[in-house]
Amino acid sequence: MLFECKNASLIYDQDKPVHTYAVRDINISIEQNKFIGILGPSGSGKSSLLYLLAGLKEAATGSVIYNGREYKNLDEDEKSRIRKKDFGFVFQRHFLIEYMSVLHNVLSVTNNISQASIDKAVYLLEGLGLKGLADKKPSQLSGGQSQRVALARALINDPKVVFGDELTASLDRGSTGEAMKFLKEYCRNSTLIIVTHDPTILEGADTILNIWDGKIKGGV
Ligand SMILES: Nc1ncnc2c1ncn2[C@@H]1O[C@H](COP(=O)(O)OP(=O)(O)O)[C@@H](O)[C@H]1O
Ligand SMILES: [Mg+2]
């Protein structure tokens, strides 16, 4: 298994007298190279589950294991090394660097810029419908275009796992369909973990985890 959650819970504001669970008693296993959808309404705990899986937040109870290693036993440096090497992230807020061009935003997460990495960045931008925008600055783009630049950046290192949190939130229907099609095709040999409230983008998913009030209904 690539990921395992065993009775994992996440609590915000642990030091407060009354604990509220963002997610509770999560038991899931995720195999490599699958497309997993995490579906649920706003506030149901989708992002929290993603943070647990990516080792961005620590489980208050239970364990979260990536590739045989329990996050709890790793220090921040080790976790950050795993994220840098194996994971690509696209969040609802895209965090592009304003003073860099679109092309250099995509390349900003690579170790060294080579002709091959530039070619790949151009390929990703074109595949995501952003042909001709490589030299623009983020402020010259629409929200939907910026979100696709963030997606190209998440893919540039061919990560083992792509985490997307409401990654199509600012895209219209047409570009959502195109971006998801490209993403699924590009990630045939990677694991895709996509958090959304929109079931239509999860077409073709191997597993859909329905989350409600911090709990998974059904489960894997
Ligand atoms: N930083 C935070 N501090 C306190 N509570 C939070 C925080 N982030 C989320 N929560 C709470 O945790 C629950 C799950 O939130 P979240 O995982 O963001 O849900 P979703 O992504 O499905 O909208 C909600 O009740 C939310 O209010
Ligand atoms: Mg969320």
PDB file of C-alpha atoms and ligand atoms in Angstrom:
ATOM      1  CA  MET A   1       0.000   0.000   0.000  1.00  0.00           C
ATOM      2  CA  LEU A   2       1.231   3.476  -0.756  1.00  0.00           C
ATOM      3  CA  PHE A   3      -0.881   5.156   1.943  1.00  0.00           C
ATOM      4  CA  GLU A   4      -2.556   3.773   5.010  1.00  0.00           C
ATOM      5  CA  CYS A   5      -4.610   5.558   7.640  1.00  0.00           C
ATOM      6  CA  LYS A   6      -5.385   3.577  10.756  1.00  0.00           C
ATOM      7  CA  ASN A   7      -7.932   5.148  13.089  1.00  0.00           C
ATOM      8  CA  ALA A   8      -6.490   8.513  12.131  1.00  0.00           C
ATOM      9  CA  SER A   9      -8.045  11.692  13.500  1.00  0.00           C
ATOM     10  CA  LEU A  10      -7.143  15.334  13.189  1.00  0.00           C
ATOM     11  CA  ILE A  11      -7.988  17.893  15.835  1.00  0.00           C
ATOM     12  CA  TYR A  12      -7.403  21.630  15.426  1.00  0.00           C
ATOM     13  CA  ASP A  13      -6.813  23.722  18.541  1.00  0.00           C
ATOM     14  CA  GLN A  14      -5.692  20.708  20.555  1.00  0.00           C
ATOM     15  CA  ASP A  15      -5.048  22.885  23.588  1.00  0.00           C
ATOM     16  CA  LYS A  16      -8.647  24.088  23.812  1.00  0.00           C
ATOM     17  CA  PRO A  17     -10.793  22.422  26.488  1.00  0.00           C
ATOM     18  CA  VAL A  18     -13.324  21.050  24.022  1.00  0.00           C
ATOM     19  CA  HIS A  19     -11.821  19.100  21.140  1.00  0.00           C
ATOM     20  CA  THR A  20     -13.513  19.214  17.790  1.00  0.00           C
ATOM     21  CA  TYR A  21     -12.444  16.643  15.285  1.00  0.00           C
ATOM     22  CA  ALA A  22     -11.879  17.787  11.696  1.00  0.00           C
ATOM     23  CA  VAL A  23     -11.688  14.112  10.704  1.00  0.00           C
ATOM     24  CA  ARG A  24     -12.207  11.146  12.935  1.00  0.00           C
ATOM     25  CA  ASP A  25     -11.273   7.447  12.899  1.00  0.00           C
ATOM     26  CA  ILE A  26     -10.226   7.318   9.287  1.00  0.00           C
ATOM     27  CA  ASN A  27      -9.293   3.846   8.035  1.00  0.00           C
ATOM     28  CA  ILE A  28      -8.221   3.770   4.427  1.00  0.00           C
ATOM     29  CA  SER A  29      -5.632   2.131   2.209  1.00  0.00           C
ATOM     30  CA  ILE A  30      -4.544   3.618  -1.081  1.00  0.00           C
ATOM     31  CA  GLU A  31      -2.669   1.605  -3.666  1.00  0.00           C
ATOM     32  CA  GLN A  32      -0.044   3.065  -5.958  1.00  0.00           C
ATOM     33  CA  ASN A  33      -1.047   4.541  -9.331  1.00  0.00           C
ATOM     34  CA  LYS A  34      -4.729   4.862  -8.503  1.00  0.00           C
ATOM     35  CA  PHE A  35      -7.008   7.830  -8.959  1.00  0.00           C
ATOM     36  CA  ILE A  36      -8.706   8.552  -5.639  1.00  0.00           C
ATOM     37  CA  GLY A  37     -11.455  11.117  -5.206  1.00  0.00           C
ATOM     38  CA  ILE A  38     -12.289  12.595  -1.812  1.00  0.00           C
ATOM     39  CA  LEU A  39     -15.806  13.968  -2.126  1.00  0.00           C
ATOM     40  CA  GLY A  40     -17.896  15.882   0.367  1.00  0.00           C
ATOM     41  CA  PRO A  41     -19.565  19.192   1.168  1.00  0.00           C
ATOM     42  CA  SER A  42     -17.783  22.241   2.535  1.00  0.00           C
ATOM     43  CA  GLY A  43     -16.482  21.711   6.075  1.00  0.00           C
ATOM     44  CA  SER A  44     -16.738  17.916   5.873  1.00  0.00           C
ATOM     45  CA  GLY A  45     -12.991  17.397   6.438  1.00  0.00           C
ATOM     46  CA  LYS A  46     -11.685  16.869   2.900  1.00  0.00           C
ATOM     47  CA  SER A  47      -8.727  19.240   3.160  1.00  0.00           C
ATOM     48  CA  SER A  48      -7.915  17.925   6.617  1.00  0.00           C
ATOM     49  CA  LEU A  49      -7.722  14.382   5.279  1.00  0.00           C
ATOM     50  CA  LEU A  50      -5.451  15.559   2.479  1.00  0.00           C
ATOM     51  CA  TYR A  51      -3.153  17.296   5.014  1.00  0.00           C
ATOM     52  CA  LEU A  52      -2.938  14.046   6.997  1.00  0.00           C
ATOM     53  CA  LEU A  53      -2.107  11.988   3.894  1.00  0.00           C
ATOM     54  CA  ALA A  54       0.574  14.472   2.815  1.00  0.00           C
ATOM     55  CA  GLY A  55       2.108  14.651   6.295  1.00  0.00           C
ATOM     56  CA  LEU A  56       1.332  18.369   6.510  1.00  0.00           C
ATOM     57  CA  LYS A  57      -0.580  17.897   9.771  1.00  0.00           C
ATOM     58  CA  GLU A  58       0.025  15.307  12.440  1.00  0.00           C
ATOM     59  CA  ALA A  59      -2.654  12.819  13.397  1.00  0.00           C
ATOM     60  CA  ALA A  60      -3.990  13.374  16.932  1.00  0.00           C
ATOM     61  CA  THR A  61      -4.862   9.700  17.192  1.00  0.00           C
ATOM     62  CA  GLY A  62      -3.996   6.676  15.095  1.00  0.00           C
ATOM     63  CA  SER A  63      -1.394   6.573  12.366  1.00  0.00           C
ATOM     64  CA  VAL A  64      -0.802   7.702   8.821  1.00  0.00           C
ATOM     65  CA  ILE A  65       1.734   5.728   6.837  1.00  0.00           C
ATOM     66  CA  TYR A  66       3.291   6.683   3.510  1.00  0.00           C
ATOM     67  CA  ASN A  67       5.303   4.094   1.631  1.00  0.00           C
ATOM     68  CA  GLY A  68       5.813   2.014   4.763  1.00  0.00           C
ATOM     69  CA  ARG A  69       6.900   4.941   6.950  1.00  0.00           C
ATOM     70  CA  GLU A  70       4.738   6.388   9.666  1.00  0.00           C
ATOM     71  CA  TYR A  71       4.782  10.194   9.582  1.00  0.00           C
ATOM     72  CA  LYS A  72       4.867  10.327  13.367  1.00  0.00           C
ATOM     73  CA  ASN A  73       8.322   8.730  13.328  1.00  0.00           C
ATOM     74  CA  LEU A  74       9.763  11.225  10.847  1.00  0.00           C
ATOM     75  CA  ASP A  75      11.122  14.660  11.658  1.00  0.00           C
ATOM     76  CA  GLU A  76      10.130  17.786   9.717  1.00  0.00           C
ATOM     77  CA  ASP A  77      13.194  17.567   7.451  1.00  0.00           C
ATOM     78  CA  GLU A  78      12.425  13.990   6.459  1.00  0.00           C
ATOM     79  CA  LYS A  79       8.792  14.828   5.791  1.00  0.00           C
ATOM     80  CA  SER A  80       9.710  17.841   3.745  1.00  0.00           C
ATOM     81  CA  ARG A  81      12.207  15.753   1.744  1.00  0.00           C
ATOM     82  CA  ILE A  82       9.456  13.216   0.968  1.00  0.00           C
ATOM     83  CA  ARG A  83       7.097  15.990  -0.123  1.00  0.00           C
ATOM     84  CA  LYS A  84       9.688  17.618  -2.324  1.00  0.00           C
ATOM     85  CA  LYS A  85      10.760  14.363  -3.955  1.00  0.00           C
ATOM     86  CA  ASP A  86       7.488  12.462  -4.262  1.00  0.00           C
ATOM     87  CA  PHE A  87       4.543  14.874  -4.050  1.00  0.00           C
ATOM     88  CA  GLY A  88       3.020  17.569  -6.230  1.00  0.00           C
ATOM     89  CA  PHE A  89       0.421  19.914  -4.759  1.00  0.00           C
ATOM     90  CA  VAL A  90      -2.302  22.089  -6.238  1.00  0.00           C
ATOM     91  CA  PHE A  91      -4.348  24.045  -3.747  1.00  0.00           C
ATOM     92  CA  GLN A  92      -7.368  26.223  -4.253  1.00  0.00           C
ATOM     93  CA  ARG A  93      -5.157  29.252  -3.671  1.00  0.00           C
ATOM     94  CA  HIS A  94      -2.407  28.879  -6.199  1.00  0.00           C
ATOM     95  CA  PHE A  95       0.487  30.783  -4.567  1.00  0.00           C
ATOM     96  CA  LEU A  96       2.216  31.838  -7.778  1.00  0.00           C
ATOM     97  CA  ILE A  97       5.285  34.045  -7.449  1.00  0.00           C
ATOM     98  CA  GLU A  98       4.322  37.457  -8.787  1.00  0.00           C
ATOM     99  CA  TYR A  99       7.699  38.664 -10.051  1.00  0.00           C
ATOM    100  CA  MET A 100       8.347  35.495 -12.074  1.00  0.00           C
ATOM    101  CA  SER A 101       6.978  34.668 -15.508  1.00  0.00           C
ATOM    102  CA  VAL A 102       4.510  31.818 -15.935  1.00  0.00           C
ATOM    103  CA  LEU A 103       7.329  29.632 -17.297  1.00  0.00           C
ATOM    104  CA  HIS A 104       9.597  30.356 -14.331  1.00  0.00           C
ATOM    105  CA  ASN A 105       6.787  29.748 -11.875  1.00  0.00           C
ATOM    106  CA  VAL A 106       6.425  26.264 -13.319  1.00  0.00           C
ATOM    107  CA  LEU A 107      10.205  25.759 -13.184  1.00  0.00           C
ATOM    108  CA  SER A 108      10.555  27.224  -9.684  1.00  0.00           C
ATOM    109  CA  VAL A 109      10.214  23.815  -8.026  1.00  0.00           C
ATOM    110  CA  THR A 110      12.823  22.080 -10.207  1.00  0.00           C
ATOM    111  CA  ASN A 111      16.372  21.543  -8.986  1.00  0.00           C
ATOM    112  CA  ASN A 112      18.026  22.882 -12.091  1.00  0.00           C
ATOM    113  CA  ILE A 113      16.707  24.493 -15.200  1.00  0.00           C
ATOM    114  CA  SER A 114      17.724  22.638 -18.337  1.00  0.00           C
ATOM    115  CA  GLN A 115      16.461  22.672 -21.914  1.00  0.00           C
ATOM    116  CA  ALA A 116      14.620  19.431 -21.101  1.00  0.00           C
ATOM    117  CA  SER A 117      12.822  20.982 -18.130  1.00  0.00           C
ATOM    118  CA  ILE A 118      11.923  24.075 -20.173  1.00  0.00           C
ATOM    119  CA  ASP A 119      10.544  21.832 -22.941  1.00  0.00           C
ATOM    120  CA  LYS A 120       8.526  19.895 -20.399  1.00  0.00           C
ATOM    121  CA  ALA A 121       7.139  23.089 -18.851  1.00  0.00           C
ATOM    122  CA  VAL A 122       6.072  24.316 -22.290  1.00  0.00           C
ATOM    123  CA  TYR A 123       4.483  20.927 -23.009  1.00  0.00           C
ATOM    124  CA  LEU A 124       2.539  21.043 -19.726  1.00  0.00           C
ATOM    125  CA  LEU A 125       1.391  24.637 -20.276  1.00  0.00           C
ATOM    126  CA  GLU A 126       0.207  23.801 -23.793  1.00  0.00           C
ATOM    127  CA  GLY A 127      -1.517  20.631 -22.655  1.00  0.00           C
ATOM    128  CA  LEU A 128      -3.379  22.662 -20.056  1.00  0.00           C
ATOM    129  CA  GLY A 129      -4.587  25.187 -22.612  1.00  0.00           C
ATOM    130  CA  LEU A 130      -2.061  27.915 -21.769  1.00  0.00           C
ATOM    131  CA  LYS A 131      -0.192  28.080 -25.062  1.00  0.00           C
ATOM    132  CA  GLY A 132       1.461  31.459 -25.612  1.00  0.00           C
ATOM    133  CA  LEU A 133       1.273  32.538 -21.957  1.00  0.00           C
ATOM    134  CA  ALA A 134       4.752  31.360 -20.848  1.00  0.00           C
ATOM    135  CA  ASP A 135       6.199  34.875 -20.705  1.00  0.00           C
ATOM    136  CA  LYS A 136       3.237  36.508 -18.937  1.00  0.00           C
ATOM    137  CA  LYS A 137       3.246  37.452 -15.266  1.00  0.00           C
ATOM    138  CA  PRO A 138       0.654  35.913 -12.913  1.00  0.00           C
ATOM    139  CA  SER A 139      -1.134  39.297 -12.589  1.00  0.00           C
ATOM    140  CA  GLN A 140      -1.898  39.154 -16.321  1.00  0.00           C
ATOM    141  CA  LEU A 141      -3.769  35.851 -15.983  1.00  0.00           C
ATOM    142  CA  SER A 142      -7.323  34.989 -15.024  1.00  0.00           C
ATOM    143  CA  GLY A 143      -7.935  32.944 -11.872  1.00  0.00           C
ATOM    144  CA  GLY A 144      -8.537  29.838 -13.958  1.00  0.00           C
ATOM    145  CA  GLN A 145      -5.321  30.324 -15.934  1.00  0.00           C
ATOM    146  CA  SER A 146      -3.353  30.823 -12.707  1.00  0.00           C
ATOM    147  CA  GLN A 147      -4.786  27.632 -11.297  1.00  0.00           C
ATOM    148  CA  ARG A 148      -3.643  25.737 -14.393  1.00  0.00           C
ATOM    149  CA  VAL A 149      -0.133  27.216 -14.056  1.00  0.00           C
ATOM    150  CA  ALA A 150      -0.118  25.853 -10.497  1.00  0.00           C
ATOM    151  CA  LEU A 151      -1.129  22.471 -11.894  1.00  0.00           C
ATOM    152  CA  ALA A 152       1.709  22.552 -14.446  1.00  0.00           C
ATOM    153  CA  ARG A 153       4.085  23.390 -11.562  1.00  0.00           C
ATOM    154  CA  ALA A 154       2.733  20.426  -9.567  1.00  0.00           C
ATOM    155  CA  LEU A 155       3.478  18.101 -12.492  1.00  0.00           C
ATOM    156  CA  ILE A 156       6.891  19.363 -13.616  1.00  0.00           C
ATOM    157  CA  ASN A 157       8.873  16.919 -11.447  1.00  0.00           C
ATOM    158  CA  ASP A 158       6.669  13.959 -12.433  1.00  0.00           C
ATOM    159  CA  PRO A 159       5.667  13.361  -8.816  1.00  0.00           C
ATOM    160  CA  LYS A 160       4.703   9.917  -7.574  1.00  0.00           C
ATOM    161  CA  VAL A 161       1.631  11.445  -5.948  1.00  0.00           C
ATOM    162  CA  VAL A 162      -0.392  14.485  -7.024  1.00  0.00           C
ATOM    163  CA  PHE A 163      -2.582  16.087  -4.359  1.00  0.00           C
ATOM    164  CA  GLY A 164      -5.256  18.428  -5.671  1.00  0.00           C
ATOM    165  CA  ASP A 165      -7.503  20.399  -3.323  1.00  0.00           C
ATOM    166  CA  GLU A 166     -10.448  21.945  -5.215  1.00  0.00           C
ATOM    167  CA  LEU A 167      -7.996  22.276  -8.079  1.00  0.00           C
ATOM    168  CA  THR A 168     -10.679  23.239 -10.596  1.00  0.00           C
ATOM    169  CA  ALA A 169     -12.463  25.731  -8.309  1.00  0.00           C
ATOM    170  CA  SER A 170     -11.772  28.738 -10.535  1.00  0.00           C
ATOM    171  CA  LEU A 171     -12.114  26.977 -13.889  1.00  0.00           C
ATOM    172  CA  ASP A 172     -15.208  27.028 -16.086  1.00  0.00           C
ATOM    173  CA  ARG A 173     -16.834  23.759 -17.162  1.00  0.00           C
ATOM    174  CA  GLY A 174     -14.939  23.504 -20.458  1.00  0.00           C
ATOM    175  CA  SER A 175     -11.458  24.080 -19.068  1.00  0.00           C
ATOM    176  CA  THR A 176     -12.244  21.886 -16.052  1.00  0.00           C
ATOM    177  CA  GLY A 177     -12.978  18.984 -18.397  1.00  0.00           C
ATOM    178  CA  GLU A 178      -9.845  19.610 -20.449  1.00  0.00           C
ATOM    179  CA  ALA A 179      -7.583  20.052 -17.418  1.00  0.00           C
ATOM    180  CA  MET A 180      -8.889  16.876 -15.745  1.00  0.00           C
ATOM    181  CA  LYS A 181      -8.505  14.899 -18.975  1.00  0.00           C
ATOM    182  CA  PHE A 182      -4.898  16.074 -19.349  1.00  0.00           C
ATOM    183  CA  LEU A 183      -4.169  15.411 -15.672  1.00  0.00           C
ATOM    184  CA  LYS A 184      -5.555  11.867 -15.754  1.00  0.00           C
ATOM    185  CA  GLU A 185      -3.657  11.069 -18.934  1.00  0.00           C
ATOM    186  CA  TYR A 186      -0.403  12.576 -17.635  1.00  0.00           C
ATOM    187  CA  CYS A 187      -0.750  10.776 -14.280  1.00  0.00           C
ATOM    188  CA  ARG A 188      -1.442   7.276 -15.610  1.00  0.00           C
ATOM    189  CA  ASN A 189       1.639   6.119 -13.735  1.00  0.00           C
ATOM    190  CA  SER A 190       1.180   8.222 -10.622  1.00  0.00           C
ATOM    191  CA  THR A 191      -1.255   8.333  -7.757  1.00  0.00           C
ATOM    192  CA  LEU A 192      -3.863  11.077  -7.962  1.00  0.00           C
ATOM    193  CA  ILE A 193      -5.630  12.224  -4.810  1.00  0.00           C
ATOM    194  CA  ILE A 194      -8.269  14.783  -5.690  1.00  0.00           C
ATOM    195  CA  VAL A 195     -10.361  16.602  -3.088  1.00  0.00           C
ATOM    196  CA  THR A 196     -13.569  18.185  -4.380  1.00  0.00           C
ATOM    197  CA  HIS A 197     -17.212  18.920  -3.749  1.00  0.00           C
ATOM    198  CA  ASP A 198     -17.870  18.394  -7.474  1.00  0.00           C
ATOM    199  CA  PRO A 199     -18.455  14.733  -8.401  1.00  0.00           C
ATOM    200  CA  THR A 200     -18.225  15.433 -12.149  1.00  0.00           C
ATOM    201  CA  ILE A 201     -14.436  15.895 -12.014  1.00  0.00           C
ATOM    202  CA  LEU A 202     -14.033  12.432 -10.488  1.00  0.00           C
ATOM    203  CA  GLU A 203     -15.138  10.630 -13.618  1.00  0.00           C
ATOM    204  CA  GLY A 204     -12.918   7.591 -14.094  1.00  0.00           C
ATOM    205  CA  ALA A 205     -11.738   7.527 -10.456  1.00  0.00           C
ATOM    206  CA  ASP A 206     -10.747   4.099  -9.118  1.00  0.00           C
ATOM    207  CA  THR A 207     -12.180   4.936  -5.709  1.00  0.00           C
ATOM    208  CA  ILE A 208     -14.334   7.740  -4.388  1.00  0.00           C
ATOM    209  CA  LEU A 209     -14.210   8.313  -0.646  1.00  0.00           C
ATOM    210  CA  ASN A 210     -17.352  10.072   0.490  1.00  0.00           C
ATOM    211  CA  ILE A 211     -16.636  12.176   3.526  1.00  0.00           C
ATOM    212  CA  TRP A 212     -19.295  13.647   5.745  1.00  0.00           C
ATOM    213  CA  ASP A 213     -18.825  15.388   9.071  1.00  0.00           C
ATOM    214  CA  GLY A 214     -15.228  14.128   9.337  1.00  0.00           C
ATOM    215  CA  LYS A 215     -16.063  10.496   8.647  1.00  0.00           C
ATOM    216  CA  ILE A 216     -15.759   8.327   5.585  1.00  0.00           C
ATOM    217  CA  LYS A 217     -18.958   6.694   4.478  1.00  0.00           C
ATOM    218  CA  GLY A 218     -18.344   3.235   3.117  1.00  0.00           C
ATOM    219  CA  GLY A 219     -14.531   3.285   2.929  1.00  0.00           C
ATOM    220  CA  VAL A 220     -12.046   1.238   0.959  1.00  0.00           C
TER     221      VAL A 220
HETATM  222  N1  LIG B   1      -7.215  25.884  10.894  1.00  0.00           N
HETATM  223  C1  LIG B   1      -8.348  25.444  11.460  1.00  0.00           C
HETATM  224  N2  LIG B   1      -8.611  25.703  12.771  1.00  0.00           N
HETATM  225  C2  LIG B   1      -9.740  25.247  13.369  1.00  0.00           C
HETATM  226  N3  LIG B   1     -10.683  24.510  12.740  1.00  0.00           N
HETATM  227  C3  LIG B   1     -10.484  24.227  11.440  1.00  0.00           C
HETATM  228  C4  LIG B   1      -9.309  24.676  10.739  1.00  0.00           C
HETATM  229  N4  LIG B   1      -9.379  24.230   9.457  1.00  0.00           N
HETATM  230  C5  LIG B   1     -10.547  23.550   9.371  1.00  0.00           C
HETATM  231  N5  LIG B   1     -11.202  23.533  10.553  1.00  0.00           N
HETATM  232  C6  LIG B   1     -12.497  22.847  10.819  1.00  0.00           C
HETATM  233  O1  LIG B   1     -12.337  21.464  10.539  1.00  0.00           O
HETATM  234  C7  LIG B   1     -13.469  20.952   9.861  1.00  0.00           C
HETATM  235  C8  LIG B   1     -13.064  20.352   8.528  1.00  0.00           C
HETATM  236  O2  LIG B   1     -12.526  21.391   7.703  1.00  0.00           O
HETATM  237  P1  LIG B   1     -11.873  21.121   6.280  1.00  0.00           P
HETATM  238  O3  LIG B   1     -10.986  19.952   6.353  1.00  0.00           O
HETATM  239  O4  LIG B   1     -11.273  22.408   5.843  1.00  0.00           O
HETATM  240  O5  LIG B   1     -13.160  20.760   5.393  1.00  0.00           O
HETATM  241  P2  LIG B   1     -13.376  20.837   3.798  1.00  0.00           P
HETATM  242  O6  LIG B   1     -12.043  20.865   3.161  1.00  0.00           O
HETATM  243  O7  LIG B   1     -14.175  19.627   3.476  1.00  0.00           O
HETATM  244  O8  LIG B   1     -14.153  22.091   3.539  1.00  0.00           O
HETATM  245  C9  LIG B   1     -14.457  22.113   9.744  1.00  0.00           C
HETATM  246  O9  LIG B   1     -15.365  22.020  10.808  1.00  0.00           O
HETATM  247  C10 LIG B   1     -13.581  23.335   9.878  1.00  0.00           C
HETATM  248  O10 LIG B   1     -14.297  24.410  10.430  1.00  0.00           O
HETATM  249 MG    MG B   2     -11.193  22.275   1.901  1.00  0.00          MG
END
